[in-house]
XYZ file of C-alpha atoms in Angstrom:
679
model
C 0.000 0.000 0.000
C 1.542 3.345 -1.078
C 1.768 6.626 0.987
C -0.317 9.782 0.099
C 1.081 13.334 0.293
C -0.833 15.598 2.738
C -0.873 19.408 2.095
C -1.352 21.734 5.056
C -1.896 25.521 5.312
C -2.384 27.642 8.463
C -4.485 30.781 8.050
C -5.331 33.461 10.705
C -6.904 36.916 11.119
C -5.305 38.974 13.865
C -8.063 41.610 14.180
C -10.826 38.971 14.539
C -8.653 36.608 16.533
C -9.416 33.703 14.099
C -7.201 30.719 13.297
C -7.671 27.607 11.081
C -5.541 24.650 10.053
C -6.508 23.380 6.534
C -5.299 19.974 5.314
C -5.888 17.942 2.143
C -4.337 15.624 -0.405
C -4.759 18.124 -3.263
C -2.568 21.178 -3.058
C -4.818 23.316 -5.271
C -7.895 22.465 -3.230
C -6.121 23.311 0.034
C -4.942 26.686 -1.327
C -8.435 27.552 -2.588
C -9.953 26.692 0.787
C -7.366 28.888 2.533
C -8.034 31.812 0.146
C -11.811 31.498 0.564
C -11.407 31.447 4.355
C -9.320 34.653 4.299
C -11.900 36.392 2.101
C -14.702 35.376 4.450
C -12.846 36.672 7.487
C -11.988 39.941 5.746
C -15.683 40.484 4.904
C -16.564 39.850 8.565
C -13.920 42.353 9.664
C -15.207 45.024 7.264
C -18.745 44.527 8.561
C -17.514 44.841 12.103
C -15.660 48.042 11.247
C -18.796 49.423 9.609
C -20.846 48.619 12.690
C -18.276 50.282 14.914
C -18.224 53.372 12.707
C -22.016 53.578 12.699
C -22.038 53.233 16.482
C -19.390 55.953 16.760
C -21.276 58.337 14.477
C -24.471 57.659 16.385
C -22.688 58.329 19.676
C -21.270 61.560 18.233
C -24.708 62.689 17.134
C -26.138 61.893 20.544
C -23.189 63.650 22.210
C -23.726 66.817 20.132
C -27.396 66.928 21.025
C -26.505 66.380 24.658
C -23.879 69.094 24.492
C -26.387 71.506 22.970
C -28.881 70.626 25.674
C -26.273 70.956 28.445
C -25.071 74.288 27.004
C -28.625 75.597 26.989
C -29.118 74.470 30.585
C -25.790 76.026 31.615
C -26.723 79.261 29.854
C -30.018 79.432 31.730
C -28.253 78.622 35.006
C -25.619 81.294 34.316
C -28.305 83.860 33.553
C -30.168 82.947 36.719
C -26.924 83.069 38.720
C -26.020 86.443 37.177
C -29.464 87.806 38.028
C -29.196 86.450 41.560
C -25.648 87.785 41.900
C -26.740 91.173 40.592
C -29.584 91.281 43.076
C -27.229 90.207 45.850
C -24.616 92.799 44.851
C -27.295 95.466 44.602
C -28.544 94.517 48.038
C -24.997 94.574 49.410
C -24.338 97.914 47.715
C -27.476 99.357 49.273
C -26.470 97.965 52.640
C -22.979 99.440 52.181
C -24.424 102.820 51.230
C -26.796 102.716 54.176
C -23.857 101.825 56.440
C -21.802 104.599 54.807
C -24.595 107.081 55.527
C -24.687 105.880 59.148
C -20.883 106.140 59.451
C -20.906 109.647 58.015
C -23.693 110.642 60.383
C -21.781 109.273 63.368
C -18.573 111.008 62.194
C -20.379 114.317 61.644
C -22.139 114.177 65.011
C -18.908 113.152 66.744
C -17.133 116.067 65.076
C -19.802 118.518 66.150
C -19.851 117.085 69.664
C -16.070 117.404 69.944
C -16.182 121.001 68.773
C -18.997 121.794 71.226
C -16.767 120.353 73.961
C -13.732 122.465 73.002
C -13.660 124.152 76.390
C -14.374 121.099 78.556
C -11.759 119.083 76.685
C -8.914 121.116 78.178
C -10.219 120.884 81.758
C -8.909 117.338 82.122
C -5.467 118.242 80.758
C -2.534 119.656 82.693
C -1.394 122.495 80.445
C 1.830 123.252 82.320
C 5.031 122.572 80.411
C 7.207 119.788 81.755
C 10.660 121.219 81.187
C 12.312 117.858 81.717
C 10.302 116.366 78.869
C 11.695 119.052 76.575
C 15.226 117.902 77.239
C 16.961 115.528 74.924
C 17.754 112.433 76.979
C 18.374 110.129 74.075
C 21.433 107.942 73.942
C 24.044 108.141 71.230
C 22.860 105.222 69.120
C 25.603 105.031 66.512
C 27.342 101.690 67.101
C 30.952 101.840 68.110
C 33.230 100.668 65.292
C 34.545 97.187 65.905
C 37.835 95.782 64.737
C 37.482 92.488 62.917
C 40.782 90.801 62.150
C 40.625 88.121 59.459
C 41.965 84.713 60.461
C 45.671 84.220 60.073
C 46.532 82.126 57.009
C 47.657 78.580 57.721
C 50.260 76.572 55.899
C 48.243 73.934 54.142
C 50.057 70.963 52.655
C 47.400 68.648 51.318
C 49.938 66.498 49.582
C 51.297 63.620 51.661
C 54.806 62.550 50.947
C 54.596 59.885 48.268
C 55.409 56.419 49.487
C 58.234 54.776 47.572
C 57.155 52.058 45.220
C 58.562 48.845 46.645
C 60.744 46.828 44.277
C 59.124 43.733 42.850
C 60.112 40.428 44.269
C 62.903 38.744 42.467
C 61.594 35.774 40.540
C 62.643 32.417 41.922
C 63.749 29.760 39.501
C 61.370 26.877 39.621
C 62.528 23.641 38.089
C 60.245 22.334 35.458
C 58.581 19.312 37.044
C 58.421 17.334 33.812
C 60.092 13.951 33.732
C 61.930 12.817 30.673
C 59.931 10.348 28.586
C 60.928 6.660 29.034
C 60.687 4.119 26.243
C 58.929 0.975 27.418
C 58.772 -1.581 24.638
C 56.049 -4.249 24.730
C 57.244 -7.848 25.181
C 57.809 -9.751 21.927
C 55.404 -12.581 21.116
C 56.534 -15.983 22.319
C 56.358 -18.925 19.904
C 55.413 -21.123 22.780
C 52.472 -18.956 23.633
C 49.275 -21.028 23.439
C 47.721 -18.611 21.062
C 50.386 -19.378 18.513
C 50.185 -23.196 19.018
C 48.294 -25.145 16.338
C 44.928 -26.544 17.362
C 43.985 -29.715 15.460
C 40.582 -30.937 14.722
C 39.753 -34.650 14.352
C 40.435 -34.640 10.653
C 43.565 -32.474 10.975
C 44.893 -34.764 13.572
C 44.333 -37.825 11.363
C 45.120 -36.323 8.005
C 48.750 -35.205 7.683
C 47.995 -32.682 5.010
C 45.514 -30.898 7.106
C 47.756 -31.219 10.112
C 50.632 -29.563 8.247
C 48.272 -26.859 7.090
C 47.221 -26.194 10.650
C 50.840 -25.969 11.789
C 51.660 -23.582 8.954
C 48.690 -21.428 9.892
C 49.804 -21.211 13.516
C 53.271 -20.214 12.410
C 51.959 -17.613 10.058
C 49.984 -16.118 12.956
C 53.118 -15.967 15.060
C 55.095 -14.417 12.223
C 52.368 -11.834 11.717
C 52.315 -11.031 15.431
C 56.083 -10.841 15.498
C 56.109 -8.504 12.513
C 53.446 -6.396 14.136
C 55.513 -6.281 17.315
C 58.576 -5.136 15.372
C 56.521 -2.406 13.660
C 55.116 -1.310 16.984
C 58.566 -1.163 18.550
C 59.871 0.830 15.630
C 56.964 3.270 15.869
C 57.297 3.593 19.666
C 60.982 4.331 19.256
C 60.220 7.092 16.761
C 57.612 8.563 19.131
C 60.043 8.326 22.019
C 62.648 10.255 20.085
C 60.041 12.915 19.322
C 59.035 13.057 22.988
C 62.659 13.486 23.932
C 62.962 16.405 21.532
C 59.751 17.947 22.896
C 60.993 17.507 26.472
C 64.261 19.176 25.569
C 62.384 22.077 23.942
C 60.299 22.554 27.107
C 63.426 22.636 29.245
C 65.073 25.161 26.916
C 61.958 27.320 26.769
C 61.588 27.229 30.566
C 65.204 28.332 30.966
C 64.679 31.147 28.433
C 61.517 32.330 30.230
C 63.319 32.487 33.519
C 66.120 34.522 32.011
C 63.524 36.885 30.489
C 61.731 37.292 33.835
C 65.082 38.104 35.482
C 65.757 40.804 32.863
C 62.174 42.223 33.294
C 62.595 42.268 37.076
C 65.859 44.154 36.778
C 64.167 46.726 34.446
C 61.221 47.083 36.877
C 63.599 47.707 39.759
C 65.346 50.479 37.823
C 62.004 51.978 36.704
C 60.708 52.016 40.307
C 63.857 53.756 41.466
C 63.450 56.436 38.762
C 59.717 56.863 39.517
C 60.379 57.206 43.261
C 63.026 59.838 42.571
C 60.692 61.734 40.236
C 57.806 61.645 42.761
C 60.146 62.858 45.502
C 61.243 65.835 43.385
C 57.642 66.732 42.395
C 56.502 66.564 46.028
C 59.411 68.734 47.106
C 58.484 71.347 44.442
C 54.861 71.390 45.675
C 56.017 71.886 49.258
C 58.292 74.741 48.234
C 55.413 76.353 46.245
C 53.027 76.029 49.188
C 55.587 77.572 51.530
C 56.152 80.472 49.110
C 52.418 81.122 48.803
C 52.037 80.896 52.588
C 54.775 83.469 53.035
C 53.093 85.841 50.535
C 49.675 85.371 52.175
C 51.185 85.966 55.611
C 52.758 89.228 54.447
C 49.466 90.295 52.848
C 47.600 89.363 56.049
C 50.002 91.444 58.153
C 49.549 94.425 55.806
C 45.767 93.984 55.831
C 45.713 93.819 59.644
C 47.771 97.003 59.866
C 45.400 98.731 57.420
C 42.355 97.511 59.349
C 43.820 98.699 62.650
C 44.624 102.102 61.160
C 41.134 102.351 59.639
C 39.583 101.251 62.927
C 41.539 103.879 64.831
C 40.378 106.534 62.339
C 36.764 105.365 62.571
C 37.023 105.193 66.348
C 38.359 108.746 66.482
C 35.522 109.936 64.228
C 33.013 108.015 66.349
C 34.410 109.506 69.538
C 34.330 112.986 67.986
C 30.780 112.472 66.772
C 29.732 111.136 70.149
C 31.404 114.048 71.927
C 29.721 116.463 69.510
C 26.360 114.760 70.113
C 26.807 114.981 73.890
C 27.984 118.587 73.653
C 25.026 119.584 71.475
C 22.679 117.673 73.758
C 24.122 119.315 76.845
C 24.007 122.706 75.133
C 20.379 122.205 74.144
C 19.464 120.980 77.625
C 21.397 123.883 79.173
C 19.478 126.254 76.906
C 16.240 124.718 78.184
C 17.378 125.164 81.795
C 18.364 128.745 81.039
C 15.003 129.367 79.391
C 13.300 127.932 82.456
C 15.363 130.150 84.748
C 14.590 133.197 82.621
C 10.895 132.217 82.672
C 10.942 131.810 86.449
C 12.596 135.240 86.763
C 9.868 136.780 84.590
C 12.054 137.726 81.637
C 9.795 138.978 78.840
C 11.189 136.848 76.012
C 11.213 133.689 78.137
C 7.603 134.264 79.262
C 6.505 134.721 75.629
C 8.375 131.543 74.610
C 6.783 129.568 77.437
C 3.284 130.781 76.590
C 3.963 129.974 72.939
C 4.824 126.373 73.910
C 1.651 126.129 75.999
C -0.518 127.202 73.080
C 1.380 124.940 70.662
C 0.630 121.927 72.895
C -3.101 122.644 72.865
C -4.947 119.938 70.948
C -7.196 121.203 68.138
C -8.434 119.617 64.883
C -5.969 119.776 62.017
C -8.184 122.007 59.879
C -7.917 124.861 62.413
C -4.983 127.132 61.602
C -2.831 127.634 64.726
C -1.263 131.104 64.580
C -0.855 133.843 67.139
C 1.302 136.768 68.132
C 1.951 137.804 71.714
C 3.786 140.326 73.850
C 4.500 140.348 77.566
C 4.651 143.533 79.634
C 6.855 142.735 82.619
C 5.848 145.907 84.467
C 2.096 145.177 84.443
C 2.668 141.379 84.194
C 0.142 141.323 81.368
C 0.243 139.072 78.286
C -1.265 140.577 75.124
C -2.285 137.813 72.687
C -3.435 138.292 69.079
C -5.002 134.913 68.271
C -6.068 133.815 64.768
C -9.611 132.396 64.923
C -11.196 130.301 62.134
C -13.662 132.035 59.778
C -17.288 130.818 59.657
C -16.688 129.066 56.347
C -14.258 126.606 57.968
C -16.652 125.217 60.561
C -18.435 121.957 59.662
C -22.216 122.119 59.197
C -23.084 118.502 58.336
C -25.102 116.796 61.083
C -26.939 113.898 59.426
C -26.682 111.706 56.293
C -29.458 109.353 55.165
C -29.521 106.903 52.294
C -32.712 107.137 50.202
C -33.115 103.667 48.743
C -35.847 104.623 46.261
C -33.572 107.234 44.631
C -30.333 105.418 45.351
C -28.895 108.675 46.656
C -27.706 110.288 49.864
C -29.623 113.026 51.620
C -27.500 115.349 53.740
C -28.910 117.454 56.554
C -26.884 120.509 57.614
C -27.151 122.875 60.500
C -29.665 125.606 59.886
C -28.442 129.170 59.492
C -29.567 129.933 63.022
C -27.802 126.844 64.338
C -24.639 127.750 62.406
C -24.679 131.256 63.887
C -25.088 129.974 67.427
C -22.530 127.224 66.846
C -19.878 129.614 65.457
C -20.336 132.137 68.280
C -20.199 129.416 70.924
C -17.080 127.882 69.340
C -15.142 131.176 69.285
C -16.105 131.989 72.886
C -14.958 128.510 73.921
C -11.601 128.987 72.159
C -11.179 132.331 73.952
C -11.918 130.948 77.415
C -9.953 127.784 76.767
C -6.844 129.719 75.686
C -6.996 131.974 78.739
C -7.515 128.925 80.984
C -4.523 127.084 79.461
C -2.211 130.074 79.924
C -3.278 130.752 83.521
C -3.160 127.054 84.464
C 0.336 126.698 83.014
C 1.595 129.805 84.839
C 3.512 127.923 87.523
C 6.028 130.780 87.724
C 3.181 133.199 88.606
C 4.336 135.789 86.077
C 0.872 136.391 84.560
C -1.474 138.690 86.440
C -3.690 139.389 83.433
C -4.234 138.297 79.857
C -5.530 140.335 76.914
C -7.038 138.049 74.252
C -7.678 139.628 70.838
C -9.527 137.262 68.505
C -8.392 137.932 64.898
C -10.378 136.538 61.947
C -9.317 136.635 58.295
C -12.279 136.014 55.987
C -13.673 136.901 52.604
C -15.694 140.120 52.520
C -18.491 139.211 50.158
C -19.240 142.863 49.455
C -15.697 143.675 48.249
C -14.543 140.220 47.177
C -11.280 140.580 49.133
C -9.994 138.920 52.258
C -10.052 141.220 55.281
C -8.531 140.791 58.721
C -10.097 142.237 61.851
C -10.504 141.796 65.586
C -13.972 140.317 66.320
C -13.617 139.965 70.086
C -11.333 141.235 72.834
C -11.057 140.263 76.486
C -8.957 141.605 79.353
C -9.123 139.358 82.412
C -7.073 138.992 85.578
C -5.942 135.664 86.996
C -7.661 136.183 90.344
C -10.899 136.945 88.547
C -10.698 134.024 86.088
C -9.431 131.046 88.098
C -12.446 130.755 90.472
C -14.826 130.233 87.514
C -16.162 126.655 87.134
C -15.639 126.334 83.380
C -17.372 122.948 83.276
C -20.764 124.454 84.146
C -20.800 127.797 82.329
C -22.327 129.220 79.164
C -19.264 130.452 77.200
C -20.918 133.572 75.797
C -22.454 134.571 79.143
C -19.100 134.015 80.879
C -17.331 136.134 78.238
C -19.843 138.970 78.715
C -19.589 138.753 82.513
C -15.819 139.228 82.195
C -16.524 142.508 80.338
C -15.360 141.111 77.021
C -15.941 143.184 73.891
C -17.664 141.557 70.901
C -20.540 142.093 68.488
C -23.886 140.530 69.307
C -23.215 137.911 66.615
C -19.646 136.975 65.802
C -20.624 135.318 62.539
C -21.079 138.787 61.048
C -17.351 139.455 61.652
C -18.064 142.999 62.850
C -14.712 144.449 63.995
C -14.288 145.727 67.526
C -11.444 147.809 68.985
C -8.996 145.641 70.959
C -8.750 146.299 74.671
C -4.950 146.436 74.274
C -2.627 145.937 71.285
C 0.926 144.686 70.967
C 3.387 147.577 71.336
C 5.892 147.531 68.491
C 7.803 150.643 69.489
C 11.330 150.326 70.750
C 13.418 153.161 72.217
C 16.490 151.534 70.806
C 15.445 152.405 67.245
C 17.434 155.129 65.490
C 17.005 156.909 62.173
C 18.245 154.979 59.179
C 19.823 156.182 55.950
C 20.043 154.786 52.425
C 23.112 152.861 51.335
C 22.007 150.496 48.562
C 21.772 153.148 45.828
C 25.470 153.911 46.181
C 26.502 150.296 45.515
C 28.134 149.090 42.303
C 30.267 146.138 41.177
C 33.383 147.725 42.700
C 31.944 147.858 46.228
C 33.393 145.161 48.517
C 30.788 144.454 51.205
C 33.358 142.760 53.448
C 35.328 146.035 53.659
C 32.258 148.292 54.171
C 31.911 150.418 57.303
C 29.956 148.497 59.941
C 27.261 151.160 60.275
C 26.761 151.336 56.502
C 26.559 147.533 56.454
C 23.789 147.479 59.115
C 21.791 150.123 57.219
C 22.294 148.126 53.996
C 20.850 145.036 55.672
C 17.935 147.173 56.908
C 17.263 148.339 53.332
C 17.381 144.822 51.892
C 14.911 143.386 54.405
C 12.720 146.483 54.198
C 12.249 145.677 50.537
C 11.633 142.027 51.403
C 8.832 142.902 53.859
C 7.418 145.935 52.049
C 5.016 143.827 50.019
C 2.773 143.072 53.013
C 3.212 146.296 55.012
C 6.160 145.181 57.103
C 8.425 147.558 59.002
C 12.214 147.288 59.423
C 14.179 149.426 61.930
C 17.855 149.835 62.891
C 18.788 149.837 66.594
C 21.382 151.903 68.398
C 24.910 150.640 68.074
C 26.002 151.168 71.639
C 23.411 149.139 73.544
C 21.525 147.029 71.062
C 21.660 143.872 73.137
C 22.860 141.859 70.128
C 20.134 143.228 67.822
C 21.196 145.197 64.735
C 17.903 145.267 62.832
C 14.324 144.529 63.955
C 11.560 143.638 61.477
C 7.820 143.527 62.182
C 5.672 141.364 59.929
C 2.004 142.394 60.360
C 0.643 139.074 59.129
C -1.370 137.724 62.119
C -0.688 134.140 61.142
C 2.943 133.868 60.090
C 4.210 137.301 61.096
C 5.589 138.782 64.275
C 8.844 140.205 65.520
C 12.040 139.207 63.699
C 15.500 140.100 64.981
C 18.332 140.425 62.467
C 22.050 140.491 63.176
C 24.517 141.771 60.573
C 28.041 140.306 60.815
C 30.624 141.912 58.525
C 33.061 139.022 59.019
C 36.076 137.926 56.991
C 36.457 134.552 58.742
C 34.115 131.585 58.990
C 31.252 132.240 61.405
C 31.292 129.718 64.253
C 28.562 128.305 66.426
C 29.014 130.929 69.166
C 27.532 133.701 66.997
C 24.542 131.510 66.143
C 24.087 130.576 69.802
C 24.151 134.269 70.747
C 21.491 134.997 68.127
C 19.269 132.237 69.517
C 19.617 133.682 73.013
C 18.675 137.107 71.652
C 15.610 135.673 69.918
C 14.517 134.039 73.167
C 15.212 137.192 75.171
C 13.374 139.490 72.742
C 10.359 137.209 72.493
C 10.816 137.206 68.701
C 9.284 134.665 66.380
C 12.434 134.299 64.302
C 16.114 135.272 64.081
C 18.197 135.948 60.953
C 22.006 136.080 60.920
C 23.539 137.768 57.844
C 27.275 137.512 57.238
C 29.682 138.355 54.443
C 31.570 135.125 55.205
C 30.455 131.490 55.299
C 29.113 129.551 58.287
C 30.824 126.556 59.796
C 29.145 123.112 59.958
C 28.678 123.454 63.732
C 26.693 126.657 63.136
C 24.328 124.909 60.728
C 24.021 121.929 63.079
C 23.047 124.175 66.009
C 20.407 126.042 63.939
C 18.553 122.825 63.042
C 15.065 122.740 64.526
C 15.293 126.341 65.774
C 13.603 129.492 64.386
C 16.916 130.634 62.906
C 17.956 131.451 59.336
C 21.626 131.731 58.304
C 22.465 133.846 55.223
C 26.065 133.819 53.985
C 27.727 136.214 51.564
C 26.344 134.433 48.515
C 22.792 134.671 49.861
C 23.291 138.392 50.576
C 24.532 139.105 47.050
C 21.531 137.219 45.678
C 19.141 139.364 47.764
C 20.817 142.560 46.552
C 20.647 141.413 42.940
C 16.960 140.525 43.327
C 16.257 144.129 44.332
C 18.367 145.689 41.564
C 21.697 146.262 43.361
C 25.101 144.822 42.596
C 28.221 144.436 44.700
C 30.909 141.866 45.417
C 32.595 140.241 48.414
C 36.391 139.827 48.563
C 37.395 138.462 51.966
C 41.139 138.484 51.232
C 41.103 142.158 50.237
C 39.055 143.004 53.344
C 41.559 141.173 55.559
C 44.411 143.082 53.947
C 42.695 146.401 54.694
C 42.130 145.409 58.309
C 45.821 144.557 58.688
């Protein structure tokens, strides 16, 4: 029975996960079946893809509809949320506006209440000046310079001395443990050996021919074995000779290798010696370099330390000088305060005016009220005459209530009526008057005030002329013994003012001027007649070499032109007993004006602090509001430092030339030429 050929084909479809094994005896039939199967699977796959695509498109369509629906819902929710948020914000805004109206009402009423309590506010305050609090008791806070010396450089040798490379061990000759080959020949075959003896059968034993044949066969076997033995011995001898040659070659090669290892060892020993010597030299060079760098760094460190010590000594000297200057200025300022206190206790006119000025400056008023006054003390009558700037009616607040009208979304303000404003303004000015008098009398611990004249000055717009006018609207002369027994907490300010025989119109809001009970006396017996000097000046005139009397009159002319714009007056004092005053200026402005003392110093050297300190003492003694020191020379830094925070102005030669040029006069200042003339 013959064998049939079987044809096999494996077909699969990866996407469908299909597999089939097709077998058959006809190759063509098997191939056709495999092709038909692949086509069928491919059709199934295409249908599946089509179904998936249809499902995807359907899902997309559904998703778009859902998205449209969700977007519409979100839009409606957003609109509702926006409407709700708008309503909520509107409600919050209305609440905020209502709260704002309430806050404004509370602030307005609080403001009005505070102003109505202007007089009672000062009754709980001790108006006396604490002289110790005026002193500068601060510590000198500049840190003392410290000397920081950098660390001394150290000799750093990070390189350890290289260890010498030990010489390699000398190779030891090892005998080759290979024995010489020995030839051991096999024993020759023996003719008497049983295997070479003939063995006879029954016929060979009986038939001679066969017997002889058997004997010949046994002999031939022996001869063959003997020949084979000879061949083997010959071959073993040849191999032995070869082994001897190979053994000799091994011995020779071993001897040659040992000699080569000896030569390599000797070379290695020499190389190690050279390498150790080279490493030793390189290490020594590194050490020498490190020592050189250490020496340079040490020298630089010594120089840096010397520079730091010198700088520290300089800084320390400057610090000590600054500290000494601070202490000196502090002691000077504190001494000035003690001197002012002593002058105040002794009833010196300027010191009394300064003290009263400090009392009024410490009085607490709202920021919108302008705080300006001018005063004069008569030591003979022990009377203080005070011109006090009062606020005009337009400055007083009138708002008393604010309401939020929700229907109009607007604020409704309620102000004081005209009648209420009139009463409020009058009451406020009377309270300021009584409060000021109370503060001055209460602070008079030196008992230098027997009486006070209070002139209330108001600067306001005259609606009939359209110009600002200044006038006295009330005036009061009151003695301390008459005023102190009054219980200011329980009085009506206007009634109290009238009972003290104060002068004022029936309504102060009308700003009707009244004649002051007493005015500040601006006459001074020290004043002398002045003469003109400025018109004779030209570019050749050296102010530093001018006669001292001409120089004082020149200064008078310059400041007369400075103050002439607002009706000011400038006078020259007598030279013999001017008390340190060369020129006196009176500024009539009730707010920023007052008495100004001017000293003219025709100096050729730098003006020191002593001249400025003398001017400050003169200002305090004269009861002036300001002092001006004019010099042809420059001022030293100590002079400027002393004038800081004081009512002093320092004008050097450059400032003086600028003032002259501003008023149309020219001159020059040559200090060297003036010194030469004086010599």
